[in-house]
Coordinates of C-alpha atoms in Angstrom, one line a residue:
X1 CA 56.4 104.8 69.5
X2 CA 57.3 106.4 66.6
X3 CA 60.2 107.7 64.0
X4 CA 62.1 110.7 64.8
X5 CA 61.0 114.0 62.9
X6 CA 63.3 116.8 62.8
X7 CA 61.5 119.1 64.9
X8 CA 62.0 116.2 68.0
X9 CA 65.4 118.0 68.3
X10 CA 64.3 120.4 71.3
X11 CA 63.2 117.5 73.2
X12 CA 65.5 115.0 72.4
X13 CA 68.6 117.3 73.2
X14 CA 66.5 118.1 76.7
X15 CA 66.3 114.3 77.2
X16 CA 70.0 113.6 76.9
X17 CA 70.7 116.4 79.3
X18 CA 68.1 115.1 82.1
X19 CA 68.4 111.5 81.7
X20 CA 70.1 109.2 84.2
X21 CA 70.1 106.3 81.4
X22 CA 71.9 107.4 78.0
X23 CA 75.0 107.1 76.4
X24 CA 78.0 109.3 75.7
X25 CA 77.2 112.0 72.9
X26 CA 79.7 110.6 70.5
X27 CA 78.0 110.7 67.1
X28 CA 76.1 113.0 65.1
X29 CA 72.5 112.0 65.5
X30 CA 71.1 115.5 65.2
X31 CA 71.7 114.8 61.0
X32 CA 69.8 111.9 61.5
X33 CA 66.2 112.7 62.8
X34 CA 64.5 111.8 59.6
X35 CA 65.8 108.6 59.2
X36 CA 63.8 105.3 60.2
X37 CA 66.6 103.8 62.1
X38 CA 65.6 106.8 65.1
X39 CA 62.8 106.0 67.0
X40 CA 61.1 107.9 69.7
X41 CA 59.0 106.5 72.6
X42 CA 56.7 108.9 74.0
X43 CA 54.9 109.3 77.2
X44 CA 51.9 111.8 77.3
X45 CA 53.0 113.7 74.7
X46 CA 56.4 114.2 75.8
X47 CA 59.6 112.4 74.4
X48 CA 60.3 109.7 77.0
X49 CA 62.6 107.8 75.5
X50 CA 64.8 107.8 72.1
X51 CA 66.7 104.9 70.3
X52 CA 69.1 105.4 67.1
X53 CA 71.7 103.0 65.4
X54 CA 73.7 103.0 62.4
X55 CA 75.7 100.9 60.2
X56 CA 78.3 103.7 59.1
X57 CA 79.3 102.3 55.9
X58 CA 80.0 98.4 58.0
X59 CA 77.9 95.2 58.5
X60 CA 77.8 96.1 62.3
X61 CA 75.4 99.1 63.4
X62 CA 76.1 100.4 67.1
X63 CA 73.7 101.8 68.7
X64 CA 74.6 105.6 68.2
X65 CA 72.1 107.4 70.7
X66 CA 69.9 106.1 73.3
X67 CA 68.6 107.8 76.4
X68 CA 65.2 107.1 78.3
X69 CA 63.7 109.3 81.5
X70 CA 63.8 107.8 85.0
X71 CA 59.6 107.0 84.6
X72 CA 60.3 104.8 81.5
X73 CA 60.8 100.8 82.5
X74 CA 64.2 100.4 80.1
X75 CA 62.4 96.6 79.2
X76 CA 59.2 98.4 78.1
X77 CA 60.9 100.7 75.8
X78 CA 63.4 98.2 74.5
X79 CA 60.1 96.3 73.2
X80 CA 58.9 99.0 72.0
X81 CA 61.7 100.7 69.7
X82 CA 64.1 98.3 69.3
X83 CA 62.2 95.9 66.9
X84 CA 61.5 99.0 64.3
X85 CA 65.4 99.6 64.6
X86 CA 66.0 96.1 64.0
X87 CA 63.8 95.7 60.9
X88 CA 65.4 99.1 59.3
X89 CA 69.0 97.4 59.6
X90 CA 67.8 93.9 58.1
X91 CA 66.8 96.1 55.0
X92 CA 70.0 97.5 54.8
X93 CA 71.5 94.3 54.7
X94 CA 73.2 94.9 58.2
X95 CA 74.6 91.6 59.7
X96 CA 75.1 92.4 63.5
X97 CA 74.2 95.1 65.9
X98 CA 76.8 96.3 68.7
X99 CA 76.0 97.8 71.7
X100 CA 78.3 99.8 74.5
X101 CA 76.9 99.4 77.9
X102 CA 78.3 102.9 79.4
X103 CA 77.2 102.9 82.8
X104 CA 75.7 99.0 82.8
X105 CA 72.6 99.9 83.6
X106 CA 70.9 98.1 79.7
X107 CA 73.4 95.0 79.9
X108 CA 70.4 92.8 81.7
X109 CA 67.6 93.7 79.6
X110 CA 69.7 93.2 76.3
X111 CA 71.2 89.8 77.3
X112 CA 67.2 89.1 77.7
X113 CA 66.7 89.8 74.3
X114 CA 68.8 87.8 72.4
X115 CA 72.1 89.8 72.6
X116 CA 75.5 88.5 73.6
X117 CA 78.5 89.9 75.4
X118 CA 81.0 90.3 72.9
X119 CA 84.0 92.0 74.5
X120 CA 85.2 94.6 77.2
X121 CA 86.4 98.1 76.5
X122 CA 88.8 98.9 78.8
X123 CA 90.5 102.4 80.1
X124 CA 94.2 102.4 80.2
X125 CA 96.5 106.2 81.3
X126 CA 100.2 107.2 81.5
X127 CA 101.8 109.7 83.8
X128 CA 105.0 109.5 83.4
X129 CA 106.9 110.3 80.4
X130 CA 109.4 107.2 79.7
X131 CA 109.2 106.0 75.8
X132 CA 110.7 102.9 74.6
X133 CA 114.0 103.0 72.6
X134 CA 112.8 101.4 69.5
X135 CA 113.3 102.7 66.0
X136 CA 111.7 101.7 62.7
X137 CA 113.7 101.2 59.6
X138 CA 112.3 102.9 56.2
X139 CA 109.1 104.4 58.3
X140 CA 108.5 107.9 57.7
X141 CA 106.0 109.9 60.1
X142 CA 104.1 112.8 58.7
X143 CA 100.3 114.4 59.2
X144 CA 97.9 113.1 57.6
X145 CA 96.0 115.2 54.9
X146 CA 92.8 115.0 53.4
X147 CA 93.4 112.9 49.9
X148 CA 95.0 110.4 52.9
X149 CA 91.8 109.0 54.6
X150 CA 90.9 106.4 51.8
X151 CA 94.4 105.3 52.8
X152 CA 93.8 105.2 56.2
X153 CA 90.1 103.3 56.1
X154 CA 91.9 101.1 54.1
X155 CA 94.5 100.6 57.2
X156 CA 91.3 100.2 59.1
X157 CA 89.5 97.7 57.1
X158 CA 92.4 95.4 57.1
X159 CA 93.5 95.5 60.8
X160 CA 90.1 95.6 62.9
X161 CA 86.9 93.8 62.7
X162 CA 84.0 95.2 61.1
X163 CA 82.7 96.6 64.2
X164 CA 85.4 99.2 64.5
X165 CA 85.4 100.3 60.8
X166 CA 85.1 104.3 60.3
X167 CA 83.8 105.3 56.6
X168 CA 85.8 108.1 54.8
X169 CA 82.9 110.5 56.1
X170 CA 83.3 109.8 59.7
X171 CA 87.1 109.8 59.3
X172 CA 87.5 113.2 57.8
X173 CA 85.4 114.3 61.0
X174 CA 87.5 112.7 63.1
X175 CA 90.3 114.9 61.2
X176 CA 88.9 117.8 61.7
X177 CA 88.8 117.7 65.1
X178 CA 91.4 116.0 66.1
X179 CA 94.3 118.0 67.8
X180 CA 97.0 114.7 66.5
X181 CA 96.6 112.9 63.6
X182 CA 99.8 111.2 61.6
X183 CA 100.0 108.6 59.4
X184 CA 103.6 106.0 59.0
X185 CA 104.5 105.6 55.3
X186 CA 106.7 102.6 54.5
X187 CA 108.2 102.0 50.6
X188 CA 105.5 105.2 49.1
X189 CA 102.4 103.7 51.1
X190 CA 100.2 104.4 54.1
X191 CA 100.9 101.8 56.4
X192 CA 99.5 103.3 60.0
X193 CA 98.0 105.8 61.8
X194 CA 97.0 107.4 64.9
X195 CA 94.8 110.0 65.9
X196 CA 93.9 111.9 69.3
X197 CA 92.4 114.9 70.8
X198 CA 93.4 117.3 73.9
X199 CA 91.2 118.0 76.5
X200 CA 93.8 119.6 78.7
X201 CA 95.0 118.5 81.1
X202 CA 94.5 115.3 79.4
X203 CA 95.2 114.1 76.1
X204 CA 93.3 110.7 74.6
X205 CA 94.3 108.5 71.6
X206 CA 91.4 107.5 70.2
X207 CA 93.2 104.9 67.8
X208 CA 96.3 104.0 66.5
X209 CA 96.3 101.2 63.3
X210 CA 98.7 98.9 61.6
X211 CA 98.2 97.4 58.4
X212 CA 98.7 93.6 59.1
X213 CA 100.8 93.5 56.0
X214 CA 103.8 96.0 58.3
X215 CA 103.0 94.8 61.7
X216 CA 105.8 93.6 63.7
X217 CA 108.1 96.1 62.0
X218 CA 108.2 98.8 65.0
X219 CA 106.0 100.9 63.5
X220 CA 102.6 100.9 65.8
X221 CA 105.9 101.8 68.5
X222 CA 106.9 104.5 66.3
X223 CA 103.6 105.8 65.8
X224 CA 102.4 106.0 69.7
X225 CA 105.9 107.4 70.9
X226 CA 104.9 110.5 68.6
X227 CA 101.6 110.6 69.2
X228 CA 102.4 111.4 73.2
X229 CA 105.0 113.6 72.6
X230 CA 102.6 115.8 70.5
X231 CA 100.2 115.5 73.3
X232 CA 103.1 116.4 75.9
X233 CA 104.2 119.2 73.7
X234 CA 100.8 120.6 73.7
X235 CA 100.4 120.8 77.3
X236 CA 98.9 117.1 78.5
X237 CA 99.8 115.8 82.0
X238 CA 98.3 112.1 81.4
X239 CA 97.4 110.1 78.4
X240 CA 94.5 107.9 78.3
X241 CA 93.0 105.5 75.6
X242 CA 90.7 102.6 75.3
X243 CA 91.0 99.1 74.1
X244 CA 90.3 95.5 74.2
X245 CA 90.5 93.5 77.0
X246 CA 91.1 90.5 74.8
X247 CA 93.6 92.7 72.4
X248 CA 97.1 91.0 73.5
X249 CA 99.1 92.9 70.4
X250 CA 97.8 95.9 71.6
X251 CA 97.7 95.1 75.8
X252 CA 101.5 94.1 75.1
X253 CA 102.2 97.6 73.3
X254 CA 100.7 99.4 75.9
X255 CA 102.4 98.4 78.7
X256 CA 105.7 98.8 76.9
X257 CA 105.0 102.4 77.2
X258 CA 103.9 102.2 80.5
X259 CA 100.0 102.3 80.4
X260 CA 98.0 101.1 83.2
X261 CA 94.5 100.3 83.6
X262 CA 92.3 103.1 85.2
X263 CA 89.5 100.0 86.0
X264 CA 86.9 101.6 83.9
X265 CA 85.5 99.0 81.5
X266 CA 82.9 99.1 79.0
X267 CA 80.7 95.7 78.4
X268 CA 80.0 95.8 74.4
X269 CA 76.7 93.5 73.0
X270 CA 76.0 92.2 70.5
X271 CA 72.7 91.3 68.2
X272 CA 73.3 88.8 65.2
X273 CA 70.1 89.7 63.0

């Protein structure tokens, strides 16, 4: 067991191609193979086994990257790199660590370590194209631009839980690649958002926000209603998106607009350190 250098990068991008056990590529670990938060577990020489989380500006880390080859027990390398991991976080002054079992196949190991099932992510998609007849009064739609995103973390910070805050950095990334991204003004100020990509033939929201301050105005209605006609416009047959299975605001919203669950769902963990 060891830290991450950057010339692991070979082997650790040849790992998350062969490997049976690893999670979704949906962070950018490759910047982070110097840090000590990135540990590699090695078997004969060869990269067996890789563990990476990160805090990203919040007092939750999630585990960003973790992948381990079919010949490595998942308890043995658990013991082995998470407890470096762990002590790189408590010096950062992190307060949890969150963990999404894609796949289910580390739920068991972690539950034997101390962490505890904090909610389900769950898949819902749309078809058909009905939308809701709901308008918002004095809400103004536009895309978002750069010098908005300390507006919109702000939306973020005040609507979700620490575990599902973005920094500004991440949030500009997520602008830069995303095919939809408009934010609802209300009285000169930034009051949602929502942001998705196209993968054609599918589109996927991967969030839309209300500041608590202008919930129940309409406006989280107002915001997904032209989020999917962007995505329709574009091209997209279905709609997905992903959310909590103990969200009700957002469960309600949903099926308003006719969302239905796919049954996929994601178990997250969670470490208090």
């Amino acid at each position: 067991m060891r830290k991450a250098r950057p010339d692991d990068w070979p082997d650790i991008a040849g790992l998350n191609q062969r490997a049976r056990r690893v999670l979704p590529q949906l962070w950018w670990w490759e910047e982070h193979l110097a840090d000590d938060l990135f540990i590699v577990v090695e078997r004969k020489g060869i990269v067996a086994g890789v563990l990476f989380a990160w805090p990203d500006e919040s007092p939750v880390a999630w585990v960003r990257l973790a992948a381990l080859d079919d010949a490595l027990d998942a308890g043995e390398w658990l013991d082995l790199a998470l407890p470096p991991v762990l002590e790189g976080l408590r010096r950062r002054g992190t307060r949890r660590l969150a963990w999404m079992d894609y796949g289910g196949w580390v739920g068991p190991y972690l539950e034997a370590r101390g962490f505890k099932p904090l909610t389900e992510v769950v898949t819902l998609v749309k078809f058909d194209r009905a939308l809701p007849d709901k308008n918002a009064v004095g809400v103004r739609l536009r895309p978002a631009s750069d010098a908005d995103i300390p507006a919109v973390v702000a939306v973020d910070r005040a609507a979700f839980t620490p575990h599902w805050w973005h920094s500004e950095t991440t949030m500009r990334r997520r602008a830069a690649v995303a095919s939809h991204f408009a934010v609802a003004e209300m009285a000169g100020e930034v009051a949602g958002y929502a942001e998705g990509e196209l993968r054609l033939p599918k589109a996927h929201l991967n969030r839309i926000a209300v500041h608590p301050a202008y919930q129940g105005r309409g406006i989280g209605t107002l915001l997904l209603r032209d989020a999917l006609r962007a995505f329709w416009r574009s091209g997209a047959e279905q709609v997905t998106l992903n959310t909590q299975a103990d969200n009700r605001y957002s469960q309600r919203l949903y099926r308003r607009f006719g969302f239905e669950p796919t049954g996929d769902a994601v178990t997250v963990w969670e470490l208090q350190l």
